[in-house]
Amino acid sequence: MGPSDENEEGAEAPGKRPYSAPALEKGIAILELFAKDPSGLTISEIAQRLKRSISEVFRIIIVMERLGWLHKNPANDRYTVSYRVLDVAFRATPAHTLSTVAAPIMHQLSIDTNQSCHLVVRTGGNATVIHRQENIGPVGFGIRLGTVVDILTSCSGHVLLAFTAAERRATLLAELPQVGGGPLKALDKRLNVVRMQGYEMQPSARTAGVTDISFPVFGFDGHVSAALTIPFLVTIDGSQKTDLDRTRQMLGQAAQDISEGLGWMGPLPEA
């Protein structure tokens, strides 16, 4: 019986398991395991955590290493994820076009302000840094590529939520178990402020002494594609090029330039 013979609607018969590919599922589970422990794992540690036999894990690990997805440290036999994973993910998603357009603009922004900046996109119930640009000075503050930030408390997260269509935003928030009641009302109130003023600015949720500023980046379809953020750091050695207010204005212009580079023709809120 072929796949189309299950029933007229193409649904699975009652009691049947969904289609599965055990080897592929194990490979994905291994990659997700490394995301929780990027320092590396041995084959026995992987088998133990996945509750699999060493022999079945060994076969998959060897193939993944041969294909360039994993790297083995000969000194301790620990495996880590290779940069091939990041390269393929970057080239196979919209982040590639977004980062390509944003990179030169972010580079110039960091030169003009002597501040680092980063680009954040929504990933499920969180947000992830997909591109970063360090400042040119000897001292600065930045966030690592691939960092996952809390969409509910971070400056970037507030921007991504505030400029998401109301119906879609309500759906996203409903899927997050930690939101409800009073906290949800307070968040909605803050998101309305962010949307009205066109940006978010707040003390960093991670580091004392840093003020995060974030503006939305829009795609050609008018939907928010990313948040462009500067973790503003005040220096006392005379290297400060722009104050907080001027930096905010320049960040807003950079976000508009990226949006226009992506093909969006609509006006952005003034900085």
Short mmCIF file of C-alpha atoms in Angstrom, two decimals:
data_model
loop_
_atom_site.label_atom_id
_atom_site.label_comp_id
_atom_site.label_asym_id
_atom_site.label_seq_id
_atom_site.Cartn_x
_atom_site.Cartn_y
_atom_site.Cartn_z
CA MET A 1 0.00 0.00 0.00
CA GLY A 2 1.41 3.40 -0.96
CA PRO A 3 1.42 6.52 1.25
CA SER A 4 -1.61 7.92 -0.60
CA ASP A 5 -3.65 4.79 0.15
CA GLU A 6 -3.95 5.46 3.90
CA ASN A 7 -7.30 7.22 3.35
CA GLU A 8 -8.90 9.74 1.08
CA GLU A 9 -7.60 12.72 3.07
CA GLY A 10 -4.04 11.44 3.29
CA ALA A 11 -4.24 11.21 7.08
CA GLU A 12 -2.72 8.35 8.98
CA ALA A 13 -4.84 5.42 10.03
CA PRO A 14 -5.80 5.32 13.74
CA GLY A 15 -3.09 3.74 15.86
CA LYS A 16 -0.38 4.16 13.25
CA ARG A 17 2.88 5.89 14.12
CA PRO A 18 3.95 8.95 12.10
CA TYR A 19 6.60 8.38 9.47
CA SER A 20 10.02 8.06 11.07
CA ALA A 21 13.68 7.91 10.12
CA PRO A 22 15.46 6.56 13.21
CA ALA A 23 19.02 7.30 12.08
CA LEU A 24 18.12 10.88 11.14
CA GLU A 25 16.28 11.37 14.42
CA LYS A 26 19.31 10.15 16.35
CA GLY A 27 21.61 12.47 14.40
CA ILE A 28 19.42 15.48 15.15
CA ALA A 29 19.20 14.47 18.81
CA ILE A 30 23.01 14.35 18.94
CA LEU A 31 23.31 17.86 17.45
CA GLU A 32 20.76 19.20 19.94
CA LEU A 33 22.72 17.54 22.73
CA PHE A 34 25.85 19.46 21.76
CA ALA A 35 23.86 22.70 21.91
CA LYS A 36 23.48 22.06 25.63
CA ASP A 37 27.15 21.14 26.10
CA PRO A 38 29.31 22.96 23.48
CA SER A 39 32.54 22.03 25.30
CA GLY A 40 32.26 18.56 23.79
CA LEU A 41 31.22 15.02 24.68
CA THR A 42 32.68 11.56 24.32
CA ILE A 43 30.76 8.76 22.59
CA SER A 44 30.02 7.08 25.90
CA GLU A 45 28.67 10.35 27.35
CA ILE A 46 26.45 10.84 24.31
CA ALA A 47 25.13 7.28 24.56
CA GLN A 48 24.43 7.68 28.26
CA ARG A 49 22.55 10.98 27.86
CA LEU A 50 20.49 9.72 24.94
CA LYS A 51 19.90 6.36 26.64
CA ARG A 52 21.24 4.55 23.60
CA SER A 53 23.82 1.81 23.20
CA ILE A 54 27.40 2.84 22.46
CA SER A 55 27.38 0.79 19.26
CA GLU A 56 24.40 2.58 17.66
CA VAL A 57 25.70 6.01 18.70
CA PHE A 58 29.20 5.14 17.46
CA ARG A 59 27.99 4.46 13.91
CA ILE A 60 26.14 7.74 13.67
CA ILE A 61 29.00 9.75 15.19
CA ILE A 62 31.52 8.30 12.73
CA VAL A 63 29.31 9.18 9.76
CA MET A 64 28.69 12.70 11.06
CA GLU A 65 32.42 13.18 11.56
CA ARG A 66 33.17 11.92 8.05
CA LEU A 67 30.62 14.34 6.59
CA GLY A 68 32.15 17.25 8.48
CA TRP A 69 29.33 17.89 10.94
CA LEU A 70 31.37 16.90 13.99
CA HIS A 71 35.00 17.37 14.97
CA LYS A 72 36.97 15.01 17.22
CA ASN A 73 39.67 16.26 19.55
CA PRO A 74 42.39 13.58 19.39
CA ALA A 75 43.75 14.64 22.78
CA ASN A 76 40.64 13.63 24.74
CA ASP A 77 38.34 11.89 22.22
CA ARG A 78 35.66 14.52 22.76
CA TYR A 79 33.45 15.53 19.85
CA THR A 80 32.17 19.03 19.15
CA VAL A 81 29.94 20.50 16.45
CA SER A 82 31.91 21.86 13.50
CA TYR A 83 31.38 25.24 11.87
CA ARG A 84 29.90 23.40 8.88
CA VAL A 85 26.60 23.28 10.80
CA LEU A 86 26.58 27.07 11.16
CA ASP A 87 27.63 27.54 7.55
CA VAL A 88 24.83 25.37 6.18
CA ALA A 89 22.24 26.92 8.50
CA PHE A 90 23.37 30.40 7.50
CA ARG A 91 23.23 29.71 3.77
CA ALA A 92 19.95 27.77 3.90
CA THR A 93 17.83 30.32 5.79
CA PRO A 94 16.64 33.89 5.24
CA ALA A 95 19.32 34.94 7.74
CA HIS A 96 21.82 34.77 4.87
CA THR A 97 20.18 37.59 2.90
CA LEU A 98 19.49 39.57 6.05
CA SER A 99 23.09 39.34 7.26
CA THR A 100 24.49 40.11 3.81
CA VAL A 101 22.51 43.34 3.63
CA ALA A 102 23.13 44.26 7.26
CA ALA A 103 26.87 43.53 7.49
CA PRO A 104 28.30 46.68 5.81
CA ILE A 105 25.75 48.93 7.51
CA MET A 106 26.51 47.46 10.91
CA HIS A 107 30.24 47.77 10.26
CA GLN A 108 29.89 51.48 9.51
CA LEU A 109 27.62 51.96 12.52
CA SER A 110 30.23 50.46 14.82
CA ILE A 111 32.89 52.77 13.37
CA ASP A 112 30.73 55.88 13.71
CA THR A 113 29.64 55.13 17.30
CA ASN A 114 32.55 53.02 18.59
CA GLN A 115 29.90 50.66 19.94
CA SER A 116 29.28 47.01 19.08
CA CYS A 117 25.96 45.98 17.58
CA HIS A 118 24.13 42.77 16.80
CA LEU A 119 21.19 41.48 14.79
CA VAL A 120 18.55 39.30 16.44
CA VAL A 121 15.77 37.18 14.90
CA ARG A 122 12.92 35.30 16.52
CA THR A 123 13.46 31.56 16.87
CA GLY A 124 10.40 29.86 18.30
CA GLY A 125 9.78 31.13 21.81
CA ASN A 126 13.13 32.88 22.03
CA ALA A 127 15.40 35.07 19.92
CA THR A 128 18.87 34.37 18.52
CA VAL A 129 21.83 36.55 17.53
CA ILE A 130 22.58 35.82 13.86
CA HIS A 131 25.12 38.57 13.16
CA ARG A 132 27.38 40.74 15.29
CA GLN A 133 29.83 43.57 14.75
CA GLU A 134 32.42 44.48 17.33
CA ASN A 135 33.43 48.09 17.87
CA ILE A 136 36.81 49.22 16.59
CA GLY A 137 38.22 50.45 19.89
CA PRO A 138 40.44 48.45 22.27
CA VAL A 139 37.62 48.08 24.80
CA GLY A 140 33.98 47.29 24.17
CA PHE A 141 31.05 45.10 25.02
CA GLY A 142 29.46 42.62 22.66
CA ILE A 143 27.35 39.49 22.54
CA ARG A 144 28.40 36.22 20.93
CA LEU A 145 27.05 34.94 17.64
CA GLY A 146 24.38 32.31 18.26
CA THR A 147 23.48 33.59 21.71
CA VAL A 148 19.86 32.88 22.62
CA VAL A 149 18.17 35.80 24.37
CA ASP A 150 14.93 35.86 26.33
CA ILE A 151 12.23 37.26 24.06
CA LEU A 152 10.16 38.39 27.07
CA THR A 153 12.78 40.40 28.95
CA SER A 154 15.42 41.46 26.43
CA CYS A 155 15.45 44.71 24.52
CA SER A 156 15.62 42.86 21.20
CA GLY A 157 12.80 40.56 22.23
CA HIS A 158 10.53 43.48 23.07
CA VAL A 159 11.11 44.95 19.61
CA LEU A 160 10.42 41.66 17.85
CA LEU A 161 7.20 41.19 19.80
CA ALA A 162 6.04 44.81 19.61
CA PHE A 163 6.24 44.94 15.83
CA THR A 164 4.70 41.53 15.25
CA ALA A 165 1.05 41.64 14.17
CA ALA A 166 -1.25 41.64 17.22
CA GLU A 167 -2.93 38.32 16.39
CA ARG A 168 0.37 36.57 15.78
CA ARG A 169 1.88 38.09 18.94
CA ALA A 170 -1.06 36.84 21.03
CA THR A 171 -0.52 33.35 19.63
CA LEU A 172 3.19 33.45 20.43
CA LEU A 173 2.63 34.63 23.98
CA ALA A 174 -0.05 32.01 24.56
CA GLU A 175 2.51 29.32 23.70
CA LEU A 176 4.86 30.51 26.45
CA PRO A 177 3.86 28.92 29.78
CA GLN A 178 5.69 31.56 31.86
CA VAL A 179 3.40 34.36 30.66
CA GLY A 180 -0.01 35.05 32.09
CA GLY A 181 -2.15 37.27 34.27
CA GLY A 182 -0.43 40.36 35.64
CA PRO A 183 2.92 39.80 33.88
CA LEU A 184 1.16 39.54 30.51
CA LYS A 185 -0.72 42.80 31.06
CA ALA A 186 2.50 44.57 32.05
CA LEU A 187 4.28 43.17 29.00
CA ASP A 188 1.45 44.24 26.68
CA LYS A 189 1.61 47.74 28.10
CA ARG A 190 5.35 47.93 27.53
CA LEU A 191 5.09 46.54 23.99
CA ASN A 192 2.51 49.20 23.14
CA VAL A 193 4.99 51.88 24.28
CA VAL A 194 7.75 50.31 22.19
CA ARG A 195 5.53 50.22 19.13
CA MET A 196 4.43 53.84 19.56
CA GLN A 197 7.93 55.24 20.03
CA GLY A 198 9.44 52.97 17.38
CA TYR A 199 12.21 51.42 19.47
CA GLU A 200 13.11 49.96 22.87
CA MET A 201 15.71 51.25 25.30
CA GLN A 202 16.32 49.77 28.72
CA PRO A 203 19.10 48.73 31.11
CA SER A 204 20.67 45.47 29.98
CA ALA A 205 19.00 42.36 31.38
CA ARG A 206 22.43 40.70 31.45
CA THR A 207 25.07 43.26 32.39
CA ALA A 208 25.14 46.20 34.83
CA GLY A 209 26.20 49.55 33.37
CA VAL A 210 25.01 48.74 29.85
CA THR A 211 21.97 50.31 28.20
CA ASP A 212 20.43 48.29 25.38
CA ILE A 213 18.88 50.14 22.45
CA SER A 214 17.00 48.25 19.75
CA PHE A 215 15.13 49.11 16.53
CA PRO A 216 13.06 46.91 14.22
CA VAL A 217 14.27 45.81 10.79
CA PHE A 218 11.50 45.15 8.27
CA GLY A 219 11.45 42.89 5.22
CA PHE A 220 9.98 43.68 1.82
CA ASP A 221 6.64 42.28 2.97
CA GLY A 222 6.36 44.84 5.76
CA HIS A 223 6.77 42.28 8.55
CA VAL A 224 9.45 42.66 11.19
CA SER A 225 12.47 40.54 10.21
CA ALA A 226 14.92 41.29 12.98
CA ALA A 227 15.94 43.64 15.76
CA LEU A 228 19.12 45.70 15.41
CA THR A 229 20.58 46.30 18.85
CA ILE A 230 23.43 48.25 20.44
CA PRO A 231 24.49 47.41 24.00
CA PHE A 232 25.55 51.00 24.76
CA LEU A 233 28.60 51.26 26.97
CA VAL A 234 29.79 54.55 28.44
CA THR A 235 33.58 54.97 28.45
CA ILE A 236 35.59 57.36 30.60
CA ASP A 237 38.85 57.41 28.65
CA GLY A 238 37.80 60.00 26.07
CA SER A 239 37.02 57.44 23.35
CA GLN A 240 33.27 58.08 23.50
CA LYS A 241 32.24 59.18 19.99
CA THR A 242 28.52 59.62 20.52
CA ASP A 243 26.27 60.01 23.53
CA LEU A 244 23.24 57.81 24.21
CA ASP A 245 20.74 60.01 22.37
CA ARG A 246 22.90 60.43 19.26
CA THR A 247 23.67 56.71 19.22
CA ARG A 248 19.95 55.97 19.33
CA GLN A 249 19.34 58.19 16.32
CA MET A 250 22.17 56.58 14.35
CA LEU A 251 20.94 53.11 15.24
CA GLY A 252 17.47 54.01 14.01
CA GLN A 253 18.90 55.22 10.70
CA ALA A 254 20.94 52.03 10.33
CA ALA A 255 17.82 49.90 10.92
CA GLN A 256 16.01 51.91 8.25
CA ASP A 257 18.91 51.47 5.81
CA ILE A 258 18.88 47.69 6.33
CA SER A 259 15.09 47.59 5.89
CA GLU A 260 15.35 49.50 2.63
CA GLY A 261 18.14 47.16 1.53
CA LEU A 262 15.73 44.27 2.07
CA GLY A 263 13.20 45.95 -0.18
CA TRP A 264 10.83 47.55 2.31
CA MET A 265 9.39 50.84 1.10
CA GLY A 266 7.32 51.89 4.11
CA PRO A 267 8.25 54.68 6.53
CA LEU A 268 9.82 53.84 9.86
CA PRO A 269 9.05 55.64 13.11
CA GLU A 270 11.41 58.53 13.81
CA ALA A 271 14.28 57.88 16.20
#
